Short mmCIF file of C-alpha atoms in Angstrom, two decimals:
data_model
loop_
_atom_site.label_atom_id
_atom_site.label_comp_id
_atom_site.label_asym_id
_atom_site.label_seq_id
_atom_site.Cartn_x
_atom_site.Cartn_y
_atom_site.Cartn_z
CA UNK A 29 33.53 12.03 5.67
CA UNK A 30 31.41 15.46 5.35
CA UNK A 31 28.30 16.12 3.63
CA UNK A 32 28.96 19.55 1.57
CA UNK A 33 26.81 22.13 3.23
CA UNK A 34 24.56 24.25 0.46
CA UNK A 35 23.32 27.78 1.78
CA UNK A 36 20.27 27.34 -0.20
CA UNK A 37 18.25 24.78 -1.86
CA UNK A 38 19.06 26.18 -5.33
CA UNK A 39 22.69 25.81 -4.93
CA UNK A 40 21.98 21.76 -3.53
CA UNK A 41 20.31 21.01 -6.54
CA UNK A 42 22.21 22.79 -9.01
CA UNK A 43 24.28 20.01 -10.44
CA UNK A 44 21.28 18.35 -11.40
CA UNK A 45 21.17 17.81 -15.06
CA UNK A 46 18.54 17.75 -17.52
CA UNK A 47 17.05 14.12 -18.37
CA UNK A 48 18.06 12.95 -14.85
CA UNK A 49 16.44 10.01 -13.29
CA UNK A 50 15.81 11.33 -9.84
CA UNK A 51 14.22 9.80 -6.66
CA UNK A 52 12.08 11.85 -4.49
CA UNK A 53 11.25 10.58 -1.19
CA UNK A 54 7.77 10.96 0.35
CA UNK A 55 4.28 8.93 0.55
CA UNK A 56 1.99 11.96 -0.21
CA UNK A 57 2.95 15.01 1.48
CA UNK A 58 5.21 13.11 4.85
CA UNK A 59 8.44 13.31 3.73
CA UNK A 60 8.58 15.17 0.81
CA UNK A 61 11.77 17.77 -0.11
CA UNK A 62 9.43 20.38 -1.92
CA UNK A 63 11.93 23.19 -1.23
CA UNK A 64 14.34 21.07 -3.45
CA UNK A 65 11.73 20.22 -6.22
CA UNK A 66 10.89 23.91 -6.11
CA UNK A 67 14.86 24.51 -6.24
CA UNK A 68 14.85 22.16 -9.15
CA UNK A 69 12.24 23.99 -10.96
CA UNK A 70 13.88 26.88 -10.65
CA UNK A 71 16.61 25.85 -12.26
CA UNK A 72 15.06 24.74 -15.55
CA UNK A 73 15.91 21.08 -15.28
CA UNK A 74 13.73 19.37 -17.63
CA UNK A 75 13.19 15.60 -19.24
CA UNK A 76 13.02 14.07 -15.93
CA UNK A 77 12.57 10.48 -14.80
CA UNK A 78 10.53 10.65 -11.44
CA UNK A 79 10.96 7.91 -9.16
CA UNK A 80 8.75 8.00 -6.37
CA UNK A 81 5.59 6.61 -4.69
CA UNK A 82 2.87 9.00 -5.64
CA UNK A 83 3.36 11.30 -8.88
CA UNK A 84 2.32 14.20 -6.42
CA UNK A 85 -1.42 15.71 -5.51
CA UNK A 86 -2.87 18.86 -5.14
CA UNK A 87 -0.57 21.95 -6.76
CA UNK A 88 2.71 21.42 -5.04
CA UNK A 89 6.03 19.40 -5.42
CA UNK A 90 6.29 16.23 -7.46
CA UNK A 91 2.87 17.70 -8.52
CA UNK A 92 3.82 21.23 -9.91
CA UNK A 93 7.13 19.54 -11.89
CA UNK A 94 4.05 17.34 -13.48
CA UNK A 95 2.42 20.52 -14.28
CA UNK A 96 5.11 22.53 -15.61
CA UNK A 97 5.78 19.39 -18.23
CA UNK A 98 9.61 18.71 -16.31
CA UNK A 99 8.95 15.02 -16.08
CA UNK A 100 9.10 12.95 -19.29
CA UNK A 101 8.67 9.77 -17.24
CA UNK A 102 7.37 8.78 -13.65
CA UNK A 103 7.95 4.92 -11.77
CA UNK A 104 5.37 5.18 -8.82
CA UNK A 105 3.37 2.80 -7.14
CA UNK A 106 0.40 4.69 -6.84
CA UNK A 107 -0.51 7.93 -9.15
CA UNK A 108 -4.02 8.22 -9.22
CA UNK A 109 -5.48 9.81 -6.13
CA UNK A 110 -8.19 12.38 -5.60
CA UNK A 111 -6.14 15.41 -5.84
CA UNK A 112 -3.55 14.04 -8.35
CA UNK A 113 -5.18 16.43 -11.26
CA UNK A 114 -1.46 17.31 -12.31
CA UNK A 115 -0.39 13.82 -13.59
CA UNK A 116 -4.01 12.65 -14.71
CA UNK A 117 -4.10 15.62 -16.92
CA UNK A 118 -0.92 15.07 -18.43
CA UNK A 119 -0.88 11.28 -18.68
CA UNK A 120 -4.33 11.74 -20.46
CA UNK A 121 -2.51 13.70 -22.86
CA UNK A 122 -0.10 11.26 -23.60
CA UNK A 123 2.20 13.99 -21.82
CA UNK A 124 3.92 11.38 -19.19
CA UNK A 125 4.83 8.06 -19.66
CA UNK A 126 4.15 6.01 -16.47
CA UNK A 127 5.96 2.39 -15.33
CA UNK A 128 3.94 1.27 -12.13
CA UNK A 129 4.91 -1.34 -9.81
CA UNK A 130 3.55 -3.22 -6.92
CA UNK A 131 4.66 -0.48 -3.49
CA UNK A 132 6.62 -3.38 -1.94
CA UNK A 133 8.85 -3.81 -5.34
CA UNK A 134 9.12 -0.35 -5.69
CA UNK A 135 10.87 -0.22 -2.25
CA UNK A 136 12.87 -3.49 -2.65
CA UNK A 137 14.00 -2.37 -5.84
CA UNK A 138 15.45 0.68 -4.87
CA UNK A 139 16.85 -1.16 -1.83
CA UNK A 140 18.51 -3.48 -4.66
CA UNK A 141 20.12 -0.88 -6.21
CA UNK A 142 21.59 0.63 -2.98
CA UNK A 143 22.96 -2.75 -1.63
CA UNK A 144 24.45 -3.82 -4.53
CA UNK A 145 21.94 -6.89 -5.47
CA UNK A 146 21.89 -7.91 -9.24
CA UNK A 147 17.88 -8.84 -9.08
CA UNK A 148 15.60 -10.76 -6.90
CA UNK A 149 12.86 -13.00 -7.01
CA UNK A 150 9.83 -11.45 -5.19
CA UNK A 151 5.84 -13.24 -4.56
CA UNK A 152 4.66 -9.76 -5.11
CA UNK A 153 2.62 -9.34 -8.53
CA UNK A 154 2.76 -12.71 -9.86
CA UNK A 155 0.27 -13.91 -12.26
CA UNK A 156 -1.21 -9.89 -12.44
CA UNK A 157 -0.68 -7.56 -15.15
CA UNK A 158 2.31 -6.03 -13.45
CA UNK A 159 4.37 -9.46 -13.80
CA UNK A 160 3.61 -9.72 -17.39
CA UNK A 161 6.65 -10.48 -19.52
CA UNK A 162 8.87 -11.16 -16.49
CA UNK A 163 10.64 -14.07 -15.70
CA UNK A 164 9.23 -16.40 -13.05
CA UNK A 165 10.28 -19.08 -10.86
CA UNK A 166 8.78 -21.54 -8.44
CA UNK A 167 10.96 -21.21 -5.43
CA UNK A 168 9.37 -23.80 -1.95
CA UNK A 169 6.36 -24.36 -4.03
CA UNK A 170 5.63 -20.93 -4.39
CA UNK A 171 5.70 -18.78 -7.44
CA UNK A 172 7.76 -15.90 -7.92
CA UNK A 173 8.41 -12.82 -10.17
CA UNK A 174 12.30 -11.37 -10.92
CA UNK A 175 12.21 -7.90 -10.19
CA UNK A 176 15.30 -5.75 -11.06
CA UNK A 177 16.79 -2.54 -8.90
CA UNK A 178 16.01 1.09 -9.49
CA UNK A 179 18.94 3.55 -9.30
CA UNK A 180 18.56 7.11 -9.95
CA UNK A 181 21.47 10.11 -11.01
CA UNK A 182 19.93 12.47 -7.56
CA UNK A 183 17.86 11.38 -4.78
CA UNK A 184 16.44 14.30 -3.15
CA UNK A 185 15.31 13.71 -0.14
CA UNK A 186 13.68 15.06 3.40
CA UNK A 187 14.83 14.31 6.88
CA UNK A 188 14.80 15.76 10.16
CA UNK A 189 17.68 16.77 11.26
CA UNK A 190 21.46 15.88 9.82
CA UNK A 191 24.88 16.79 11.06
CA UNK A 192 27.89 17.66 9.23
CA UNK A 193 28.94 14.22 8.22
CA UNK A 194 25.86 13.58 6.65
CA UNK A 195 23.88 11.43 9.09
CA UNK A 196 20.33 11.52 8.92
CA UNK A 197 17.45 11.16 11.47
CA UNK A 198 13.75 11.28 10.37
CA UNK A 199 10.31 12.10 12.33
CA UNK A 200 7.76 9.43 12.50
CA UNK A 201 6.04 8.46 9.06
CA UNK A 202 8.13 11.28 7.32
CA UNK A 203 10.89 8.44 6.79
CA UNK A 204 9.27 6.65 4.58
CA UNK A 205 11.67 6.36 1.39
CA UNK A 206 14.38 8.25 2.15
CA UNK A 207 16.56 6.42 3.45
CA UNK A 208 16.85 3.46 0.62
CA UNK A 209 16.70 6.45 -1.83
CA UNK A 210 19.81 8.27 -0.65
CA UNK A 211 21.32 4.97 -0.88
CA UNK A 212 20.24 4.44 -4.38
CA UNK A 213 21.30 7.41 -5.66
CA UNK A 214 24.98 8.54 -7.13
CA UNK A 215 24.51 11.55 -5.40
CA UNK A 216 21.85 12.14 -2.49
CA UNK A 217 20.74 15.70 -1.85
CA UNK A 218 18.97 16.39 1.76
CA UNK A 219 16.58 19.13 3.09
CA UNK A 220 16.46 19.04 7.00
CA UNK A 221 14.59 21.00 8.97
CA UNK A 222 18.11 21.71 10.98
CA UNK A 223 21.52 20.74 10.78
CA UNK A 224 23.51 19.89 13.98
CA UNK A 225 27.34 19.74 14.72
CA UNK A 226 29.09 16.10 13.85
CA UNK A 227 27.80 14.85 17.48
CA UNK A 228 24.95 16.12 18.06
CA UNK A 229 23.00 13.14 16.40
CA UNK A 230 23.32 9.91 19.15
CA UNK A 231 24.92 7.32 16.78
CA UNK A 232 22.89 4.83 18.24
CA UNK A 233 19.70 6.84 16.58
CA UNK A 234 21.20 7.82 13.04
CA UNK A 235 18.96 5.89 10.50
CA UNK A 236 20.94 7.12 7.32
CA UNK A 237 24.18 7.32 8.07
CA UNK A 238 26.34 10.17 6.39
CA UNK A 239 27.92 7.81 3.56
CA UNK A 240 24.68 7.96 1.24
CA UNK A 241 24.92 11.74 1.60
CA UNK A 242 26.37 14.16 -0.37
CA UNK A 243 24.48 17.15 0.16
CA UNK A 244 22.65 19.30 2.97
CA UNK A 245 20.67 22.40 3.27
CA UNK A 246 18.60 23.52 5.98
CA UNK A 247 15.10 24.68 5.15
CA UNK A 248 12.65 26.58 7.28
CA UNK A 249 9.36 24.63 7.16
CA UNK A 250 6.47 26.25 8.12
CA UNK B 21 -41.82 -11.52 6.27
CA UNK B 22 -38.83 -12.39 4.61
CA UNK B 23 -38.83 -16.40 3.97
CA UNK B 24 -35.26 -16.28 3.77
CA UNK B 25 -35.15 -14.96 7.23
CA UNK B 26 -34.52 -17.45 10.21
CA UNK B 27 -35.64 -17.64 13.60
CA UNK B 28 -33.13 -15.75 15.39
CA UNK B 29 -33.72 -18.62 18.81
CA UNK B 30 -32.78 -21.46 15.28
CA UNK B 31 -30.21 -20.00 13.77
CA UNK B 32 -26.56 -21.39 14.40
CA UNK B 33 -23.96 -19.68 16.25
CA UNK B 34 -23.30 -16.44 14.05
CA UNK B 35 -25.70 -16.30 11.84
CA UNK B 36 -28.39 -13.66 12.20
CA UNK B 37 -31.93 -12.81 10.48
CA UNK B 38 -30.87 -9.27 9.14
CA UNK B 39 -27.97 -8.51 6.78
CA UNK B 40 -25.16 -7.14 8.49
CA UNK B 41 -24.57 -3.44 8.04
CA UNK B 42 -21.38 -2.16 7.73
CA UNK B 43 -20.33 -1.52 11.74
CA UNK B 44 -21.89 -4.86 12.70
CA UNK B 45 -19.77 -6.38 9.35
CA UNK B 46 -16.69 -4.62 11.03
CA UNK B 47 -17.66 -5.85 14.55
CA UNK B 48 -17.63 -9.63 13.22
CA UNK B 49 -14.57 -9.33 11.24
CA UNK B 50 -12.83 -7.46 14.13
CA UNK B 51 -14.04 -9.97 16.88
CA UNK B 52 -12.37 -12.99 14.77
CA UNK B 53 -9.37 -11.25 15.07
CA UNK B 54 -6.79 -13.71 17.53
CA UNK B 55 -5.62 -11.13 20.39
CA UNK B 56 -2.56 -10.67 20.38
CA UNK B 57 -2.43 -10.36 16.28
CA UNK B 58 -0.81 -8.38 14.36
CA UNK B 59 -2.75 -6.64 11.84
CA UNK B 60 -3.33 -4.16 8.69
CA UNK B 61 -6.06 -3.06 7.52
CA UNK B 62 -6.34 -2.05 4.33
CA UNK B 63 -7.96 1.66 2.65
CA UNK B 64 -11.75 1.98 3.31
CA UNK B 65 -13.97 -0.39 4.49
CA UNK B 66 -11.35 -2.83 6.42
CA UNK B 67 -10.14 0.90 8.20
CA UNK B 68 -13.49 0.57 10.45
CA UNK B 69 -12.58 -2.57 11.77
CA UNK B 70 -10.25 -0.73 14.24
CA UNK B 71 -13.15 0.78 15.54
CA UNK B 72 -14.36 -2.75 16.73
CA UNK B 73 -11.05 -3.81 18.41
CA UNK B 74 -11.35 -4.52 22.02
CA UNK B 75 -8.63 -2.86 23.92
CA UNK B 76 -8.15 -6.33 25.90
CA UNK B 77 -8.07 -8.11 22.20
CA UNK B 78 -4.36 -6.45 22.02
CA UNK B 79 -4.31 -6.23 18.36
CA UNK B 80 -1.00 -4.12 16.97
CA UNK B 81 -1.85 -2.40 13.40
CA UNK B 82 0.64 -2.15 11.05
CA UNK B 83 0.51 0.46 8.44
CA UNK B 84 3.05 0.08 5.27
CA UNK B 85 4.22 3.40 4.76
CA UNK B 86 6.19 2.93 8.05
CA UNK B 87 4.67 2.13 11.22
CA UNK B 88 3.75 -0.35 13.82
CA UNK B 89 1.47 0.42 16.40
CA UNK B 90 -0.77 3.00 14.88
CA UNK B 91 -3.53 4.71 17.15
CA UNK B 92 -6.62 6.06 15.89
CA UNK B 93 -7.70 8.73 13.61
CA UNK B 94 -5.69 12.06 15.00
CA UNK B 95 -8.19 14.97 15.28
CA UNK B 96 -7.92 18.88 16.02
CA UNK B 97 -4.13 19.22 17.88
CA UNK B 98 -3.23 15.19 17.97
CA UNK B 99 -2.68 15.83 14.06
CA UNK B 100 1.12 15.70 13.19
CA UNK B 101 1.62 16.72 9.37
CA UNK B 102 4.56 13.55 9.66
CA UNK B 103 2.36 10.99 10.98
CA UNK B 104 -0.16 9.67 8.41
CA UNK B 105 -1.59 6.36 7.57
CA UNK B 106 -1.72 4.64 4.09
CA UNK B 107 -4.78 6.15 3.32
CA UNK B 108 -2.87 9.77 4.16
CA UNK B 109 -5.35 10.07 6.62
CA UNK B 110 -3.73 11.92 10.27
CA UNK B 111 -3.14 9.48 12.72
CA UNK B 112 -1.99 9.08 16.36
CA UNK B 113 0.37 6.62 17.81
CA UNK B 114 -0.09 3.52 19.72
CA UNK B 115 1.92 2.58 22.97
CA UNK B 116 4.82 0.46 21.71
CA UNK B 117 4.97 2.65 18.77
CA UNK B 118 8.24 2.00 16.09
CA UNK B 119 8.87 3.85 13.03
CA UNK B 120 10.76 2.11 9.58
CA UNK B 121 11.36 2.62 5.96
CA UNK B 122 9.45 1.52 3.42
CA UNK B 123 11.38 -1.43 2.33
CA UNK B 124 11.52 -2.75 5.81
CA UNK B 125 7.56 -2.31 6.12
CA UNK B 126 7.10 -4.64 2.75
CA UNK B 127 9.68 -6.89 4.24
CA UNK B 128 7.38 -7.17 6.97
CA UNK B 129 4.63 -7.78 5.63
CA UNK B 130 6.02 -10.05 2.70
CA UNK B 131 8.32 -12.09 5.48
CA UNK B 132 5.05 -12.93 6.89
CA UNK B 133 5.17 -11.08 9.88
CA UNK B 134 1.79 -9.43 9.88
CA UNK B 135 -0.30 -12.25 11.10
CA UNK B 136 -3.98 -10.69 9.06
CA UNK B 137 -4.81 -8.13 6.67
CA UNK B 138 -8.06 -7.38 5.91
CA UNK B 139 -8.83 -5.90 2.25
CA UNK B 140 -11.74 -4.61 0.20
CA UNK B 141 -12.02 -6.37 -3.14
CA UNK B 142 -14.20 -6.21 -6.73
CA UNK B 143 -14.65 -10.09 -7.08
CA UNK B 144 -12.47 -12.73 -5.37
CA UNK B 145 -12.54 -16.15 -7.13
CA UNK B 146 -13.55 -19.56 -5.33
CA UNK B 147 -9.94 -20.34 -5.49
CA UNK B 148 -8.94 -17.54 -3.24
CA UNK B 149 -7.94 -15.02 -6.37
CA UNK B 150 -8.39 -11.16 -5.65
CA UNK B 151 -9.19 -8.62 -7.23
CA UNK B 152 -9.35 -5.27 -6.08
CA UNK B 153 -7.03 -2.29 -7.76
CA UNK B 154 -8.36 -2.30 -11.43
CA UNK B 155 -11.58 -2.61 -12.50
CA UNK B 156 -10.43 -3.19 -16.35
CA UNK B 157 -11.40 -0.27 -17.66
CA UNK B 158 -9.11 0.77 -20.05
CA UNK B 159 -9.73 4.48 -19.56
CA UNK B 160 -8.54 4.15 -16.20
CA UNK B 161 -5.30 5.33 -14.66
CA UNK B 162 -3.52 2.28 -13.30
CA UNK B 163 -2.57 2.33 -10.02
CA UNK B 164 -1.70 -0.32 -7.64
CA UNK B 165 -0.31 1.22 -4.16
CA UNK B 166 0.79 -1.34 -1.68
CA UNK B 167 -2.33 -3.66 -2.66
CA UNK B 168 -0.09 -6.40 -4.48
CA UNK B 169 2.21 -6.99 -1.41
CA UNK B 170 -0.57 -6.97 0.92
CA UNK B 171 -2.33 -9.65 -0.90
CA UNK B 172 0.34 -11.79 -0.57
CA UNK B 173 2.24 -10.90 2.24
CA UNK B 174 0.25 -11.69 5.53
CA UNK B 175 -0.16 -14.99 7.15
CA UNK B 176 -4.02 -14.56 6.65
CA UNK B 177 -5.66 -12.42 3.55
CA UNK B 178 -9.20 -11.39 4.60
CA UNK B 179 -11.95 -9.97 2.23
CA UNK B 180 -14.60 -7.72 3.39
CA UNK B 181 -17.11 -6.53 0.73
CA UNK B 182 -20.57 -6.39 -0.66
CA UNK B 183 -21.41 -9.76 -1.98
CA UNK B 184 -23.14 -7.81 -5.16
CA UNK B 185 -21.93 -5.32 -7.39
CA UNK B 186 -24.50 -2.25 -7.67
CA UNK B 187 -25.94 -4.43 -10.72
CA UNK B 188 -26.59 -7.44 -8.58
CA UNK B 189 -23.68 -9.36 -9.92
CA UNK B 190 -22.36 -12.07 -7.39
CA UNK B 191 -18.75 -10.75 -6.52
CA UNK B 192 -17.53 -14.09 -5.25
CA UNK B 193 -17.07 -15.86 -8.84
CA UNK B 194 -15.80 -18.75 -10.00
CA UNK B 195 -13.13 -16.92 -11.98
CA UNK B 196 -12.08 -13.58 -11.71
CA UNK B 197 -12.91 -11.17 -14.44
CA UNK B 198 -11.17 -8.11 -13.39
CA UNK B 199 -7.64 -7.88 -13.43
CA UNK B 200 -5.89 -10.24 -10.69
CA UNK B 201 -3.75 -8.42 -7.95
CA UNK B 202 -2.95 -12.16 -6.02
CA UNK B 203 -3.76 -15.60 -6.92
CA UNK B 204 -4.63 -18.06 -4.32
CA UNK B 205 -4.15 -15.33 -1.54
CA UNK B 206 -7.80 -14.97 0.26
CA UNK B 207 -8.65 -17.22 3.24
CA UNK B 208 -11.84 -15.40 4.61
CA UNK B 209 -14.90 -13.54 2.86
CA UNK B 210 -16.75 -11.41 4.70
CA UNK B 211 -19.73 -10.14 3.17
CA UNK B 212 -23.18 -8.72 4.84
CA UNK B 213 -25.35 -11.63 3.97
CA UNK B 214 -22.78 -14.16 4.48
CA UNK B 215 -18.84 -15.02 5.63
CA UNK B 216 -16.84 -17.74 3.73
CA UNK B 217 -13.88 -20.09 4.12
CA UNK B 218 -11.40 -20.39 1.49
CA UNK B 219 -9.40 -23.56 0.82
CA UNK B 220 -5.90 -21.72 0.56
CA UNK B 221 -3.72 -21.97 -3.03
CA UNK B 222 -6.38 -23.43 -4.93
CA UNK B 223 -5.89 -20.16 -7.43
CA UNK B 224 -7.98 -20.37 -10.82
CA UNK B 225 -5.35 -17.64 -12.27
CA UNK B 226 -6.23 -14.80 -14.06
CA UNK B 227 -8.92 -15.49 -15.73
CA UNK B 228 -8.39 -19.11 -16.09
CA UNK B 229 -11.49 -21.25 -17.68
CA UNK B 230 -13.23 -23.00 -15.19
CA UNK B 231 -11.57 -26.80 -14.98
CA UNK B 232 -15.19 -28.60 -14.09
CA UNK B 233 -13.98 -30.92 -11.83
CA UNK B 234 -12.97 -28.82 -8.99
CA UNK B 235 -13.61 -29.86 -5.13
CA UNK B 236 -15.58 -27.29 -3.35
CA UNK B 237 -13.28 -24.56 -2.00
CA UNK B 238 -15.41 -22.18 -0.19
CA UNK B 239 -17.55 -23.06 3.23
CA UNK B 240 -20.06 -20.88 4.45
CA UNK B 241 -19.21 -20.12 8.19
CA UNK B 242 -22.50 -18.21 8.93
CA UNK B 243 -25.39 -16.23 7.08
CA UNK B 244 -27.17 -13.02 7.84
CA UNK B 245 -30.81 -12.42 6.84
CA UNK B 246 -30.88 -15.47 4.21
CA UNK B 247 -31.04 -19.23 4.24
CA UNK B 248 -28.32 -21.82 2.85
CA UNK B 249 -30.46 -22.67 -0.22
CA UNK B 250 -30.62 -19.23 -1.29
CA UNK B 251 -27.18 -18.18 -0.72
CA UNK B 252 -26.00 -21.42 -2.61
CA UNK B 253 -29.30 -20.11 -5.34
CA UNK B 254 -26.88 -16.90 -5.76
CA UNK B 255 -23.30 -18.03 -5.76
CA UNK B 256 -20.96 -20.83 -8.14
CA UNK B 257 -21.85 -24.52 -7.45
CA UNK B 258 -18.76 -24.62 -6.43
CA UNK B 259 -19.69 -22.66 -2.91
CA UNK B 260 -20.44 -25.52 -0.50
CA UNK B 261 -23.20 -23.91 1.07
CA UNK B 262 -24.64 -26.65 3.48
CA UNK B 263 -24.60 -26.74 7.05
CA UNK B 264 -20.78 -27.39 8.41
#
């Protein structure tokens, strides 16, 4: 088991194809691969589905594919923020189309998809707007929504550091999504600050481990 | 003077003559807090409650995009572009500090391992609905964060808001008429003129017509700067207002 080792960003992302659904890890900034979204840009991909908590602030990332009209469609928890100009713009102009759901579902549906569960039955949301239409059940006296998984084509995610078979390890609140999204993911695409020799990464402390990953690239953040 | 004002040397345990503003609001909600707890505290107003946590209280705060054991507010060179709270906001960590994903944190919190969150809130209903990430507007930009799951999730949902909206509407109603984001889910209102019990899963719904025969739900546990009679003057008959 070996994660393929891209010299750049733009040769990690370059088998992603237009109209992709793709996850992007990150709660605001924490987390958040922009040398692979810029990568992705770069390439032209267009017609995207965005999964991913916010649907990006100020001018960068998840933000500047908004901008540049790549994403047809976003499923987020939680778009509007102060500097989310980007996507209010373009959602105002009936630009981006926009499924939101409850941050909790978000992550236990992409967990779903990742671990192989058909759908679930969740407390979260019921009798709001975001349960509307969906089936419901009373489950111990208490009522419950059915919430289905999210896959995606590409996760692209950030970690910390990963090693040649692919395991991850994250800093602090940078984790975040990333690891249910490279599980969720046909193929997972990673951005590390550094990779390490198959070793160097105490198997007791991996958090992703290498299956979910298919590709790594070291970038240089600043 | 006031004549809804009391005697400070009359008034019951907890109440006091003035309003509360919002540090002494924070202070109260923060001192109810059982040590030991586990809690989060939601975007906003509930945030200052941490300032009003006694270190010998013990109180571990959760934050959902990954963390238990948060510290305060990071300034200058504590600030770690990795290590945010749920309002984005630079934070520090806590002794006993542990990281997680995201769908552990919800698991967390929906498994009903976070003994109390405390939320802000337009209008929560008599029966313990919320309200508090759309205000209807159908302009607005939906969006919904973590607020769902956090309604729902914790052993204890707490409220803290003004008890008016800037128009002088009552915000504790007998149905909500914003958007739901729980039903049944609020246990404690705190509010600067007065803090309320709510009979758990007695839920109106979303905008569910008022059924008339409904046992009182709410208790008043103490008033600031106003009387019973005029807090019961302001709120749904259905607010028992009287002296526990």
């Amino acid at each position: 088991m070996r994660a393929q080792l891209a010299e750049t960003a733009a040769e990690a992302v370059a088998g992603v194809e237009d109209g992709a659904t793709v996850m992007i890890s990150g709660f605001g900034i924490p987390g958040q691969p922009f040398d692979l979204i810029d990568a992705l840009l770069d390439s032209g991909a267009r017609d995207l589905t965005v999964i991913s908590n916010n649907a990006g602030g100020g001018d960068g990332g998840i933000a500047r594919m908004i901008h540049q009209r790549r994403v047809r469609r976003v499923v987020c928890s939680f778009p509007r923020q102060t500097d989310s100009w980007h996507f209010d713009a373009a959602y105002r102009a009936g630009e981006v189309e926009l499924e939101l759901t409850p941050q909790g579902n978000l992550a236990e549906r992409i967990r779903a998809a990742g671990a192989g569960i058909g759908a679930f039955y969740t407390p979260t949301g019921y009798g709001t707007r975001l349960a509307e239409g969906k089936e419901t059940r009373v489950i111990d006296g208490v009522d419950h929504v059915l919430e289905f998984p999210l896959a995606a084509d590409v996760a692209l995610v950030s970690a910390h550091r990963g090693d040649h078979a692919g395991n991850l390890v994250y800093r602090k609140t940078a984790r975040n999504f990333g690891p249910i999204m490279a599980a969720a993911a046909s193929t997972t695409i990673v951005e590390v600050d550094r990779i390490v020799e198959t070793g160097q990464i105490d198997p007791e402390t991996v958090v992703t481990p290498g299956i979910y990953v298919d590709t790594l690239v070291e970038v240089r953040r600043s | 003077m006031n004549p809804h004002q009391q005697d400070p040397a009359q008034a019951p345990a907890g109440d006091t003559a003035e309003p509360l503003d919002r540090d002494q609001l924070a202070a109260v909600v923060a001192a109810d807090i059982a040590p030991g707890s586990v809690a989060n505290l939601g975007i906003g107003q509930p945030t200052r409650v941490a300032n009003h946590l006694a270190a010998e209280q013990d109180v571990t705060l959760h934050t959902e995009n990954g963390m238990l054991g948060m510290g305060h507010e990071a300034v200058d060179d504590e600030i770690d572009p990795d290590l945010v709270n749920a309002g984005k906001v630079p934070v520090t960590e806590a002794e006993g500090v542990s990281y997680f994903h995201h769908a552990d944190s919800f698991a967390m919190m929906r498994g009903g391992h976070i003994d109390v969150c405390v939320l802000g809130a337009y209008q929560v209903s008599v029966g313990g609905d919320l309200a508090n990430w759309h205000t209807g507007d159908p302009e607005a930009i939906p969006s919904v964060g973590g607020a769902m799951d956090l309604a729902v999730g914790a052993q204890r949902t707490w409220v803290m808001m003004k008890l008016f909206t800037k128009d002088g509407q009552a915000k504790l109603v007998e149905a909500l008429s914003y958007p739901a984001t729980g039903l049944g889910c609020v246990s404690r209102v705190y509010t600067e003129y007065a803090v309320f019990d709510i009979e758990p899963g007695r839920s109106g719904g979303d905008g569910a017509a008022d059924d008339g025969g409904r046992e009182p739900t709410v208790r008043v546990r103490s008033v600031h700067g106003v009387d019973r009679e005029q807090l019961a003057a302001w709120l749904p008959a259905t607010v028992e207002c009287g002296e526990r």
